PDB file of C-alpha atoms in Angstrom:
ATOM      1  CA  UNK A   1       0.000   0.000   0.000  1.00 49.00           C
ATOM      2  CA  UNK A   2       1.102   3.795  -0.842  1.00 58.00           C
ATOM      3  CA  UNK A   3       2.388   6.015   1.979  1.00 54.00           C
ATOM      4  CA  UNK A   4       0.261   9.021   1.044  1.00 64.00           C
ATOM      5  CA  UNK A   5      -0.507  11.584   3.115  1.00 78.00           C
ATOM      6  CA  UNK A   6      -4.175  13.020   2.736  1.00 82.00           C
ATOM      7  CA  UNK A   7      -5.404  16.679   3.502  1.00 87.00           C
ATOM      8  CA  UNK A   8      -8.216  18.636   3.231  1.00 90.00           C
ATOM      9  CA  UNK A   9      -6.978  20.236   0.272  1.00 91.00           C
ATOM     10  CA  UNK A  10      -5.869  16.749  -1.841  1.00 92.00           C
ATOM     11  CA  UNK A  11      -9.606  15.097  -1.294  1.00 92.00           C
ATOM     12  CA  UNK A  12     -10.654  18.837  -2.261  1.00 93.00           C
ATOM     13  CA  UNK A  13      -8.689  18.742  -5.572  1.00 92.00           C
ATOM     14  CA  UNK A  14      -9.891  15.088  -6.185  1.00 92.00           C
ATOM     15  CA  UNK A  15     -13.828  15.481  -5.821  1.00 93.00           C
ATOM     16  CA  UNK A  16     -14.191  19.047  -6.470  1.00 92.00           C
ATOM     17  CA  UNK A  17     -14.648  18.560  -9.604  1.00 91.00           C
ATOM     18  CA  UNK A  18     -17.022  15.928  -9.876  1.00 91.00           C
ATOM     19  CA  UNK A  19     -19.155  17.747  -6.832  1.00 90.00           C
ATOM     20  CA  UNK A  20     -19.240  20.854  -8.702  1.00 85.00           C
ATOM     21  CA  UNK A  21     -20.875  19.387 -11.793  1.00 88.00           C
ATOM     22  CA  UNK A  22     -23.480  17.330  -9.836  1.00 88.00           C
ATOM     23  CA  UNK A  23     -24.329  20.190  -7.755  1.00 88.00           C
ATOM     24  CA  UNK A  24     -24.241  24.545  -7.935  1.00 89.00           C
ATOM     25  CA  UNK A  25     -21.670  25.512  -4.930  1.00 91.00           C
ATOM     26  CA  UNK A  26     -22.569  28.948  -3.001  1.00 93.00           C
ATOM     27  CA  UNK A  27     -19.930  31.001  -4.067  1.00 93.00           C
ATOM     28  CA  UNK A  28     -18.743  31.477  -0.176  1.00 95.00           C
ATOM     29  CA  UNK A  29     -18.018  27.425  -0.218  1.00 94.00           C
ATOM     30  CA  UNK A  30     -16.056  28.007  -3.422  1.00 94.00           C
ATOM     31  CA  UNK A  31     -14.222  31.082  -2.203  1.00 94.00           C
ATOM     32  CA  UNK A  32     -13.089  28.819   1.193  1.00 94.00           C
ATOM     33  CA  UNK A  33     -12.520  25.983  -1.036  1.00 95.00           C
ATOM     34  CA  UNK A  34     -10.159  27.903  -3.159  1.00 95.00           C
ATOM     35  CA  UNK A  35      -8.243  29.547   0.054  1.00 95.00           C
ATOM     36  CA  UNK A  36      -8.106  25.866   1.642  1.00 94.00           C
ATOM     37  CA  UNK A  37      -6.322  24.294  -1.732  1.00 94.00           C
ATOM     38  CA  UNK A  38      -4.056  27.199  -1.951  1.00 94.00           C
ATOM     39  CA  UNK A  39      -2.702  27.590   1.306  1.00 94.00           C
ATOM     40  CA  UNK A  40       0.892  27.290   2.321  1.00 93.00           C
ATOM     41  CA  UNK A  41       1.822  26.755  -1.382  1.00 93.00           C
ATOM     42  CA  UNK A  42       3.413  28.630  -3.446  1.00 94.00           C
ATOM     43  CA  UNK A  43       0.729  30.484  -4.934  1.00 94.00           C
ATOM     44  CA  UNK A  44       0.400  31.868  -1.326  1.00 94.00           C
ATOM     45  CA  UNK A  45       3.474  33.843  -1.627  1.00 96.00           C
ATOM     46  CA  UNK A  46       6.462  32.958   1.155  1.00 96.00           C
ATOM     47  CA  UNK A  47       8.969  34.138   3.716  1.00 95.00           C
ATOM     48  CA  UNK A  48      12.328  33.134   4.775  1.00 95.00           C
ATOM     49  CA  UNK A  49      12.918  31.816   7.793  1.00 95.00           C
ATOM     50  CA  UNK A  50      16.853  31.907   9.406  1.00 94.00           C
ATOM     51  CA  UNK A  51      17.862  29.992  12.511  1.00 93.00           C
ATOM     52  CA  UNK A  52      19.301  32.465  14.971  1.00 93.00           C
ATOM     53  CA  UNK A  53      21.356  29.072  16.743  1.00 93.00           C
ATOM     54  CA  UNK A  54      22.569  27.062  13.869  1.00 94.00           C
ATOM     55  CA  UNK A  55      22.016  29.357  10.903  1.00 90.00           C
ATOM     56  CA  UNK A  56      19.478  27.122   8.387  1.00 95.00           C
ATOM     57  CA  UNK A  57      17.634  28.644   6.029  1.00 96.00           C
ATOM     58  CA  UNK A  58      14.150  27.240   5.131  1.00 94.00           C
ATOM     59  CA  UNK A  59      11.381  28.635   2.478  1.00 95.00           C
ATOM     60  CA  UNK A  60       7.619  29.092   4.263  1.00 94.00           C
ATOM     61  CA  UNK A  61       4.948  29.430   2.638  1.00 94.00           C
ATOM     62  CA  UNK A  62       2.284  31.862   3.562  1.00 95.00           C
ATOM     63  CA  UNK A  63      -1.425  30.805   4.976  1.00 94.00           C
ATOM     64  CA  UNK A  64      -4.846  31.505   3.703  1.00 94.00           C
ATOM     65  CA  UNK A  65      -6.083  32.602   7.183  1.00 92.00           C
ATOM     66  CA  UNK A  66      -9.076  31.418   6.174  1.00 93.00           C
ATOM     67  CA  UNK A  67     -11.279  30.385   9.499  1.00 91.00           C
ATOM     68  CA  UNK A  68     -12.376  26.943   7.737  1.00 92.00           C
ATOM     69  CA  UNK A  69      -8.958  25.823   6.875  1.00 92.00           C
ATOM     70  CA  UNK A  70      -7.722  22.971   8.872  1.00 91.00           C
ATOM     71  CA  UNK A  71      -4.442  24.117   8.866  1.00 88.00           C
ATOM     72  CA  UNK A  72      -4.784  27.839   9.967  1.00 84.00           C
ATOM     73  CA  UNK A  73      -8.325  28.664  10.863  1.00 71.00           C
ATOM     74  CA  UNK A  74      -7.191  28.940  14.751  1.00 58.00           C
ATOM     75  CA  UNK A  75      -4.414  30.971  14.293  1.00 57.00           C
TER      76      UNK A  75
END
C-alpha cells in the first residue's frame, strides 16, 4: 500500500470537480474551497525563515487565514 498523506486540500482537488458538476456551490463554499487548496503553497506567496542558533535557512509558505482551513483557521 502507498504512503500518502491526505489533507483537506488533496480530497478537495480530487472530488471538487465531480461535486461541482453534480451540484451549484454557493460562491462562499467556493471562495473557502479555493483559500483551503491554496494555502501554504506557493501560490500563497512565502517568507524566509533563518535559525538564529545554527544558521538554516528554510522557504515558508504563507497561509490563507481562512477560518475553515484545517491548517490555519485557529491561528
Amino acid at each position: 500500500m502507498k504512503n500518502q498523506t491526505n489533507t483537506l486540500a488533496t480530497v478537495i482537488d480530487r472530488f471538487l470537480p465531480v461535486l461541482n458538476t453534480k451540484t451549484k456551490l454557493p460562491a462562499h463554499t467556493l471562495r473557502s474551497l479555493d483559500a483551503i487548496q491554496k494555502c501554504r503553497t506557493p501560490y500563497m506567496g512565502g517568507h524566509i525563515e533563518a535559525c538564529n542558533s545554527c544558521g538554516e535557512i528554510r522557504e515558508a509558505y504563507n497561509s490563507c487565514r481562512n477560518r475553515h482551513c484545517p491548517q490555519c483557521g485557529s491561528i
